[in-house]
Short mmCIF file of C-alpha atoms and ligand atoms in Angstrom, two decimals:
data_model
loop_
_atom_site.label_atom_id
_atom_site.label_comp_id
_atom_site.label_asym_id
_atom_site.label_seq_id
_atom_site.Cartn_x
_atom_site.Cartn_y
_atom_site.Cartn_z
CA MET A 1 -12.53 -10.94 6.53
CA SER A 2 -14.68 -11.07 10.02
CA PHE A 3 -12.38 -8.87 11.52
CA ILE A 4 -12.50 -5.84 8.63
CA LYS A 5 -15.88 -3.67 9.48
CA TYR A 6 -17.15 -0.36 7.77
CA GLY A 7 -19.45 1.90 9.73
CA SER A 8 -19.69 5.99 10.90
CA ILE A 9 -15.96 6.45 13.43
CA ASN A 10 -19.02 8.04 15.74
CA GLU A 11 -20.38 5.13 16.61
CA TYR A 12 -16.95 3.14 17.19
CA LYS A 13 -16.98 1.20 20.32
CA ILE A 14 -14.54 -1.03 21.20
CA GLU A 15 -15.13 -4.20 22.28
CA PHE A 16 -12.44 -5.97 23.26
CA ASP A 17 -11.49 -6.42 27.06
CA CYS A 18 -8.14 -4.04 27.43
CA SER A 19 -5.77 -2.89 30.48
CA SER A 20 -5.14 0.78 28.81
CA ILE A 21 -5.52 2.39 25.34
CA HIS A 22 -3.29 3.81 23.03
CA ILE A 23 -3.92 5.83 19.74
CA LEU A 24 -0.87 5.90 17.35
CA VAL A 25 -1.44 9.33 15.62
CA ASP A 26 0.57 11.15 12.85
CA SER A 27 0.83 14.75 12.96
CA ASN A 28 -1.27 14.97 10.19
CA THR A 29 -4.10 12.37 11.80
CA LYS A 30 -3.61 14.10 14.88
CA LYS A 31 -5.00 17.32 13.44
CA HIS A 32 -7.64 15.98 10.82
CA CYS A 33 -8.53 12.15 12.01
CA LEU A 34 -8.40 12.38 15.98
CA PRO A 35 -10.80 15.08 16.72
CA LYS A 36 -13.46 12.97 14.81
CA LEU A 37 -12.71 9.94 17.15
CA PRO A 38 -16.04 9.86 19.78
CA ALA A 39 -14.91 11.70 23.17
CA ARG A 40 -15.41 8.35 25.05
CA LEU A 41 -12.49 6.57 23.28
CA THR A 42 -9.90 9.73 23.11
CA GLU A 43 -10.42 10.44 26.88
CA GLN A 44 -9.27 7.60 28.31
CA ALA A 45 -6.42 7.43 25.25
CA ASN A 46 -2.62 7.79 25.46
CA ILE A 47 -2.11 9.57 22.63
CA ILE A 48 1.55 8.62 21.03
CA VAL A 49 2.25 11.11 17.84
CA VAL A 50 5.06 10.16 15.45
CA LYS A 51 5.72 12.84 12.50
CA SER A 52 4.34 12.00 9.30
CA GLY A 53 6.26 10.69 6.33
CA GLU A 54 8.02 7.81 5.27
CA MET A 55 10.62 9.39 6.22
CA HIS A 56 9.55 8.36 10.19
CA LYS A 57 9.14 4.94 9.45
CA THR A 58 12.30 4.50 11.08
CA ILE A 59 14.00 2.60 13.96
CA ASP A 60 13.74 6.08 16.22
CA SER A 61 9.95 6.36 15.64
CA ALA A 62 9.73 2.50 16.98
CA LYS A 63 12.00 3.13 19.98
CA MET A 64 9.61 6.41 20.73
CA ILE A 65 6.49 4.09 20.82
CA TRP A 66 8.00 1.27 22.54
CA GLU A 67 8.85 3.94 25.48
CA LYS A 68 6.01 5.78 25.31
CA LEU A 69 3.98 2.35 25.79
CA SER A 70 6.66 1.41 28.78
CA ASN A 71 6.24 5.50 30.62
CA LYS A 72 2.81 4.32 30.54
CA ASN A 73 3.18 1.44 31.97
CA ALA A 74 1.25 -0.16 29.06
CA ASP A 75 1.05 -4.18 30.38
CA ARG A 76 0.44 -7.22 28.31
CA LYS A 77 -3.29 -6.64 27.72
CA ALA A 78 -2.72 -2.85 26.40
CA LEU A 79 -4.37 -2.03 23.32
CA MET A 80 -2.58 0.03 20.45
CA ILE A 81 -4.76 1.86 18.25
CA CYS A 82 -3.45 2.95 14.63
CA LEU A 83 -4.88 6.42 13.24
CA GLY A 84 -3.44 7.18 10.02
CA GLY A 85 -2.24 5.99 6.49
CA GLY A 86 -0.05 3.18 5.84
CA MET A 87 2.77 4.77 7.39
CA VAL A 88 1.23 4.48 11.02
CA GLY A 89 0.04 1.44 10.27
CA ASP A 90 3.02 -0.55 9.37
CA LEU A 91 4.92 1.50 11.93
CA GLY A 92 2.21 0.62 14.47
CA GLY A 93 1.30 -2.76 13.89
CA PHE A 94 5.36 -3.16 14.22
CA CYS A 95 5.51 -1.90 17.76
CA ALA A 96 2.45 -3.64 18.80
CA GLY A 97 3.66 -7.29 17.64
CA THR A 98 7.11 -6.71 19.25
CA TYR A 99 6.66 -4.71 22.17
CA LYS A 100 5.88 -7.01 25.19
CA ARG A 101 6.30 -10.09 22.63
CA GLY A 102 3.16 -8.71 21.26
CA ILE A 103 -0.08 -6.36 21.99
CA LYS A 104 -3.44 -5.95 20.18
CA TYR A 105 -3.70 -3.34 17.74
CA ILE A 106 -6.40 -1.92 15.62
CA GLN A 107 -6.26 -0.29 12.50
CA ILE A 108 -8.40 2.58 11.40
CA PRO A 109 -6.41 3.95 8.20
CA THR A 110 -7.44 7.28 7.19
CA THR A 111 -6.09 7.26 3.71
CA LEU A 112 -7.58 5.38 0.36
CA LEU A 113 -3.75 3.50 0.11
CA SER A 114 -4.45 2.22 3.58
CA MET A 115 -8.17 1.39 3.26
CA VAL A 116 -7.84 -0.79 0.27
CA ASP A 117 -4.03 -2.07 0.40
CA SER A 118 -2.11 -1.64 3.59
CA SER A 119 -4.19 -2.37 6.17
CA ILE A 120 -5.13 -5.90 4.88
CA GLY A 121 -3.12 -8.23 4.91
CA ASN A 122 -1.41 -8.50 8.43
CA LYS A 123 2.09 -6.87 6.99
CA THR A 124 3.98 -4.25 9.53
CA GLY A 125 7.21 -2.71 9.46
CA ILE A 126 9.59 -0.03 9.01
CA ASP A 127 12.82 1.34 6.57
CA VAL A 128 16.03 0.12 7.95
CA ASN A 129 19.02 1.41 6.07
CA GLY A 130 17.17 3.37 3.50
CA ILE A 131 15.72 -0.32 1.81
CA LYS A 132 11.58 0.46 2.66
CA ASN A 133 10.48 -2.62 5.31
CA LEU A 134 13.71 -4.74 5.50
CA VAL A 135 12.35 -5.27 9.25
CA GLY A 136 9.37 -6.43 10.18
CA LEU A 137 5.96 -8.49 11.31
CA PHE A 138 3.52 -10.82 10.14
CA ASN A 139 1.04 -9.39 12.66
CA PRO A 140 -2.70 -9.36 11.95
CA PRO A 141 -4.71 -6.44 14.04
CA ILE A 142 -7.69 -7.60 15.98
CA GLU A 143 -9.86 -5.31 13.89
CA VAL A 144 -10.08 -2.73 11.09
CA PHE A 145 -12.35 -0.56 11.10
CA ILE A 146 -12.89 1.72 7.49
CA ASP A 147 -14.50 5.14 7.03
CA HIS A 148 -14.61 6.35 4.09
CA ARG A 149 -15.53 10.16 5.41
CA PHE A 150 -11.68 10.25 6.75
CA LEU A 151 -10.85 10.62 3.06
CA MET A 152 -12.46 14.37 2.67
CA THR A 153 -9.48 15.99 4.44
CA LEU A 154 -6.64 13.97 1.76
CA PRO A 155 -5.29 16.03 -1.05
CA SER A 156 -6.36 14.79 -4.74
CA ARG A 157 -2.97 13.37 -5.01
CA GLN A 158 -2.87 10.74 -2.01
CA ILE A 159 -6.29 9.84 -3.37
CA LEU A 160 -4.71 9.31 -7.12
CA ASN A 161 -2.08 7.46 -4.52
CA GLY A 162 -4.21 5.03 -3.15
CA TYR A 163 -6.80 4.83 -6.83
CA ALA A 164 -2.97 3.16 -8.08
CA GLU A 165 -3.60 -0.35 -5.47
CA ILE A 166 -6.78 -0.04 -7.11
CA ILE A 167 -5.97 -0.35 -10.40
CA LYS A 168 -3.78 -2.91 -9.76
CA HIS A 169 -6.73 -5.09 -8.21
CA SER A 170 -8.88 -4.72 -10.84
CA LEU A 171 -6.44 -6.13 -13.51
CA ILE A 172 -5.28 -9.33 -11.14
CA ALA A 173 -8.86 -9.61 -9.88
CA LYS A 174 -10.95 -12.83 -11.65
CA GLU A 175 -14.06 -10.99 -11.33
CA ASP A 176 -14.83 -8.46 -13.54
CA THR A 177 -16.96 -5.78 -11.44
CA LEU A 178 -14.22 -3.81 -10.49
CA PHE A 179 -12.51 -3.88 -13.78
CA ASP A 180 -15.41 -2.78 -15.66
CA GLN A 181 -16.36 0.04 -13.68
CA ILE A 182 -12.70 1.81 -12.90
CA PHE A 183 -11.65 2.38 -16.21
CA GLU A 184 -14.59 3.87 -17.96
CA LYS A 185 -15.27 6.98 -15.98
CA ASP A 186 -13.03 9.87 -14.78
CA LEU A 187 -10.87 8.83 -11.88
CA LEU A 188 -12.09 11.17 -9.49
CA LYS A 189 -16.01 10.77 -9.92
CA TYR A 190 -15.99 7.36 -8.37
CA LYS A 191 -18.06 6.64 -5.76
CA LEU A 192 -15.63 5.92 -2.97
CA GLU A 193 -17.84 3.90 -0.50
CA LYS A 194 -18.48 1.45 -3.38
CA LEU A 195 -15.44 0.43 -4.55
CA ILE A 196 -13.18 0.12 -1.29
CA PRO A 197 -14.81 -3.03 -0.27
CA LEU A 198 -15.00 -4.46 -3.53
CA ASN A 199 -10.64 -3.90 -3.00
CA ILE A 200 -11.03 -5.40 0.08
CA GLU A 201 -12.73 -8.41 -0.87
CA ILE A 202 -9.90 -9.09 -4.10
CA LYS A 203 -6.75 -8.08 -1.79
CA SER A 204 -8.48 -10.50 1.32
CA GLN A 205 -9.13 -13.65 -0.97
CA ILE A 206 -5.99 -13.47 -1.86
CA VAL A 207 -4.35 -12.98 1.63
CA GLU A 208 -6.62 -15.88 2.67
CA LYS A 209 -5.35 -18.65 -0.11
CA ASP A 210 -1.52 -17.58 0.57
CA PRO A 211 -0.75 -15.48 3.73
CA LEU A 212 3.05 -15.59 3.93
CA GLU A 213 3.59 -15.18 0.02
CA GLN A 214 4.47 -18.74 -0.67
CA ASN A 215 3.18 -18.08 -4.26
CA SER A 216 -0.28 -16.41 -5.35
CA ARG A 217 0.34 -13.64 -2.95
CA LYS A 218 2.80 -12.84 -4.92
CA TRP A 219 -0.06 -11.70 -8.04
CA LEU A 220 -0.41 -8.30 -5.57
CA ASN A 221 3.26 -7.40 -6.68
CA PHE A 222 2.57 -6.74 -10.43
CA GLY A 223 4.08 -3.30 -10.77
CA HIS A 224 5.74 -3.57 -7.93
CA THR A 225 9.34 -4.97 -9.24
CA VAL A 226 9.70 -2.26 -11.42
CA GLY A 227 7.53 0.25 -8.76
CA HIS A 228 9.86 -0.37 -5.47
CA ALA A 229 12.85 0.39 -7.96
CA ILE A 230 11.69 3.56 -8.60
CA GLU A 231 10.78 3.96 -5.63
CA ALA A 232 14.33 3.42 -4.25
CA GLN A 233 15.46 5.73 -6.74
CA ALA A 234 13.23 8.79 -5.76
CA MET A 235 14.32 8.17 -2.44
CA GLN A 236 18.22 7.66 -2.61
CA LYS A 237 17.69 11.46 -5.36
CA GLY A 238 15.29 12.68 -2.84
CA ILE A 239 12.81 12.98 -5.06
CA ASP A 240 9.13 13.48 -4.14
CA MET A 241 7.14 10.47 -5.59
CA LEU A 242 4.47 8.79 -3.57
CA HIS A 243 4.50 5.16 -3.72
CA GLY A 244 0.98 4.90 -5.75
CA GLU A 245 2.85 7.02 -8.29
CA ASP A 246 6.13 4.42 -8.48
CA ILE A 247 3.46 1.33 -9.05
CA ILE A 248 1.34 3.51 -11.78
CA ILE A 249 4.85 3.94 -13.34
CA GLY A 250 5.74 0.71 -12.62
CA MET A 251 2.32 -1.19 -14.09
CA MET A 252 2.73 0.25 -17.34
CA ILE A 253 6.60 -1.12 -17.71
CA GLU A 254 5.17 -4.69 -16.65
CA LEU A 255 2.11 -4.38 -19.14
CA GLU A 256 5.34 -3.79 -21.72
CA LEU A 257 6.28 -7.10 -20.23
CA SER A 258 3.59 -8.94 -19.84
CA THR A 259 2.90 -8.25 -23.93
CA GLU A 260 6.46 -9.20 -24.43
CA LYS A 261 6.85 -12.39 -22.46
CA LEU A 262 3.03 -14.24 -21.69
CA GLY A 263 1.09 -12.53 -24.64
CA PHE A 264 -1.08 -9.53 -22.79
CA SER A 265 -3.53 -7.79 -25.67
CA LYS A 266 -1.48 -5.31 -26.96
CA GLU A 267 -4.94 -3.58 -27.50
CA LEU A 268 -6.21 -3.83 -23.85
CA ARG A 269 -2.28 -2.50 -22.89
CA ASN A 270 -2.56 0.62 -24.63
CA LYS A 271 -6.39 1.36 -23.68
CA ILE A 272 -5.06 1.75 -20.22
CA ILE A 273 -1.65 2.93 -21.00
CA VAL A 274 -3.61 6.17 -22.90
CA TRP A 275 -6.37 6.14 -20.08
CA ILE A 276 -3.36 5.88 -16.88
CA LYS A 277 -1.75 9.19 -18.69
CA GLU A 278 -4.66 10.70 -19.19
CA ASN A 279 -5.92 11.08 -15.34
CA TYR A 280 -2.64 11.56 -13.82
CA ARG A 281 0.37 13.73 -14.30
CA ILE A 282 3.19 12.53 -13.15
CA ASP A 283 6.71 13.90 -13.04
CA SER A 284 8.87 11.17 -14.54
CA GLU A 285 11.25 13.44 -16.76
CA TRP A 286 13.88 12.74 -13.81
CA LEU A 287 14.10 8.86 -14.38
CA ASP A 288 15.79 9.86 -18.25
CA GLY A 289 19.05 7.96 -18.20
CA GLU A 290 17.92 6.14 -15.22
CA ALA A 291 17.33 2.42 -16.72
CA LYS A 292 20.41 0.84 -15.59
CA SER A 293 20.12 1.99 -12.22
CA LEU A 294 16.97 0.79 -11.74
CA LEU A 295 17.94 -2.90 -13.07
CA PHE A 296 19.87 -2.71 -10.38
CA PHE A 297 17.50 -2.13 -7.49
CA MET A 298 15.07 -4.82 -9.15
CA LYS A 299 18.19 -7.53 -9.28
CA ASN A 300 18.33 -6.26 -5.61
CA ASP A 301 15.15 -6.02 -4.41
CA LYS A 302 14.56 -8.41 -1.13
CA LYS A 303 11.70 -10.75 -3.28
CA ASN A 304 14.05 -11.64 -5.66
CA CYS A 305 16.40 -14.80 -4.94
CA GLU A 306 20.08 -15.28 -6.62
CA LYS A 307 20.02 -11.98 -8.81
CA ARG A 308 17.22 -12.72 -10.78
CA THR A 309 15.22 -10.41 -11.59
CA LEU A 310 11.68 -11.66 -11.11
CA PHE A 311 7.99 -10.27 -12.05
CA SER A 312 4.38 -11.18 -11.45
CA LEU A 313 3.11 -10.44 -14.90
CA LEU A 314 -0.53 -10.87 -16.55
CA LYS A 315 -1.34 -13.53 -19.18
CA SER A 316 -4.62 -11.72 -19.40
CA LYS A 317 -7.38 -9.99 -17.47
CA GLY A 318 -7.38 -11.58 -14.29
CA ASP A 319 -4.44 -14.16 -15.30
CA CYS A 320 -1.55 -13.29 -13.30
CA ILE A 321 1.86 -15.73 -13.16
CA GLU A 322 4.07 -15.29 -10.49
CA ASN A 323 8.22 -16.00 -10.72
CA VAL A 324 8.29 -14.50 -14.07
CA GLU A 325 11.79 -14.28 -14.73
CA CYS A 326 12.81 -10.96 -17.50
CA ASP A 327 16.51 -10.97 -19.10
CA ASP A 328 18.40 -7.43 -18.57
CA LYS A 329 17.46 -6.26 -22.30
CA LEU A 330 13.92 -6.83 -22.48
CA ILE A 331 13.72 -4.60 -18.92
CA ILE A 332 15.75 -2.11 -20.27
CA GLN A 333 13.52 -1.46 -23.71
CA ALA A 334 10.57 -1.33 -21.72
CA LEU A 335 11.54 0.81 -19.35
CA GLN A 336 13.20 3.29 -22.32
CA ARG A 337 9.83 3.38 -23.54
CA HIS A 338 7.61 4.43 -20.59
CA ILE A 339 9.65 5.87 -18.51
CA LYS A 340 9.10 8.77 -19.45
CA TRP A 341 5.29 10.23 -19.61
N1 NAD B 1 1.57 -3.22 5.30
C1 NAD B 1 1.16 -3.61 3.85
O1 NAD B 1 0.96 -4.06 3.49
C2 NAD B 1 1.47 -2.04 2.80
C3 NAD B 1 0.82 -2.28 1.59
C4 NAD B 1 1.26 -0.98 0.51
C5 NAD B 1 2.09 0.19 1.29
N2 NAD B 1 2.32 -0.21 2.65
C6 NAD B 1 3.02 1.40 3.19
O2 NAD B 1 2.18 2.43 3.09
C7 NAD B 1 2.80 3.16 3.35
C8 NAD B 1 2.30 4.61 2.61
O3 NAD B 1 1.23 4.54 3.22
P1 NAD B 1 -0.33 6.08 2.62
O4 NAD B 1 0.08 6.24 1.20
O5 NAD B 1 -1.30 5.78 3.42
O6 NAD B 1 0.95 7.44 3.52
P2 NAD B 1 1.04 7.92 4.55
O7 NAD B 1 0.56 6.86 5.38
O8 NAD B 1 2.16 8.56 5.06
O9 NAD B 1 -0.34 8.78 4.34
C9 NAD B 1 -0.06 10.06 3.57
C10 NAD B 1 0.04 11.32 3.48
O10 NAD B 1 -1.58 11.92 4.11
C11 NAD B 1 -1.58 11.93 5.44
N3 NAD B 1 -2.80 11.68 6.08
C12 NAD B 1 -3.23 10.21 6.38
N4 NAD B 1 -4.26 10.42 6.63
C13 NAD B 1 -5.05 12.02 5.91
C14 NAD B 1 -6.24 12.60 6.01
N5 NAD B 1 -7.43 11.66 6.58
N6 NAD B 1 -6.84 13.38 6.35
C15 NAD B 1 -5.24 14.12 5.60
N7 NAD B 1 -4.05 13.85 5.46
C16 NAD B 1 -4.05 12.56 6.10
C17 NAD B 1 -0.04 11.81 5.97
O11 NAD B 1 -0.38 12.41 7.70
C18 NAD B 1 0.74 11.68 5.26
O12 NAD B 1 1.03 12.65 5.06
C19 NAD B 1 4.50 3.15 3.06
O13 NAD B 1 5.38 3.26 4.07
C20 NAD B 1 4.17 1.84 2.83
O14 NAD B 1 5.36 0.98 2.52
C21 NAD B 1 2.19 -0.95 3.54
#
């Protein structure tokens, strides 16, 4: 995608005509990332700070942002820059898309997850009523600027969080480069500056073919039917789980379903699961006994219709099938087998 640029943030220039610039940060990206932006940009900008964390991806934060834009008389030629992870990107992109019926915005992702996933694909939104991304827009940024050096201040748990989506891309992609690299080595030793463009390429190609998620974009949901249910249950119980951690457990369970429903190789499935368990340490004890509640969340997932539980599953590596229906018994069996680490 031509509007995705890589480079050093020191040299970053805005090449768009705008009447004012508003930079959205959260409390952590204000501290770690904002000082890395060139002074010529920050000096003329209105800085808007939102509290960090998913619990602040809300209508209250959106209202605060709309009001701060309005207090500075931002007009329809105003530009918003979202400097942060997926939370800032989703929230800022949503506010930009709705303020005065839409102003332009730029994504500068600062977490691995946002570099390889959330900044690509135009989805923006907020959580409402305890439901993630219940309200949102497809709203493309005018530019995504990626500098992997922002990751230097990111805690290793957050790096592993982003790797979950890299693993997913490597499994659903037809091309083998990523897959060949990723399952051989120790996770944290990878050269991220090489892996990030590969992942963006994979996600961009899928999004370009089906921007509104009518069919093949659903492949990106591999691991996510179960993963989102775990995420919802964790949110309800106040358990500290990151999106990528939910998805990594979701992928192990959905690999099991892939074997049962579509004949995905047992050998490869076991190899991947062993590798995941060696590289991730996730406290999943709390999930013991939660299979029925997870099933409830899956049936009520906003992507499902008529209470059917649908999955994107793998026939083989690089061959993903969307809308595969699984019955409750099979889902419960797979959950019980893999729910504990
Ligand atoms: N739009 C999409 O297509 C899409 C896809 C996947 C996920 N998401 C959304 O993305 C969000 C998760 O994104 P995330 O994992 O980036 O979380 P996040 O934005 O909450 O960032 C994680 C933590 O890292 C901190 N942080 C960010 N950059 C930092 C840096 N460079 N140094 C130090 N700390 C830094 C943040 O303040 C936060 O505490 C969720 O809201 C999820 O719904 C959206």
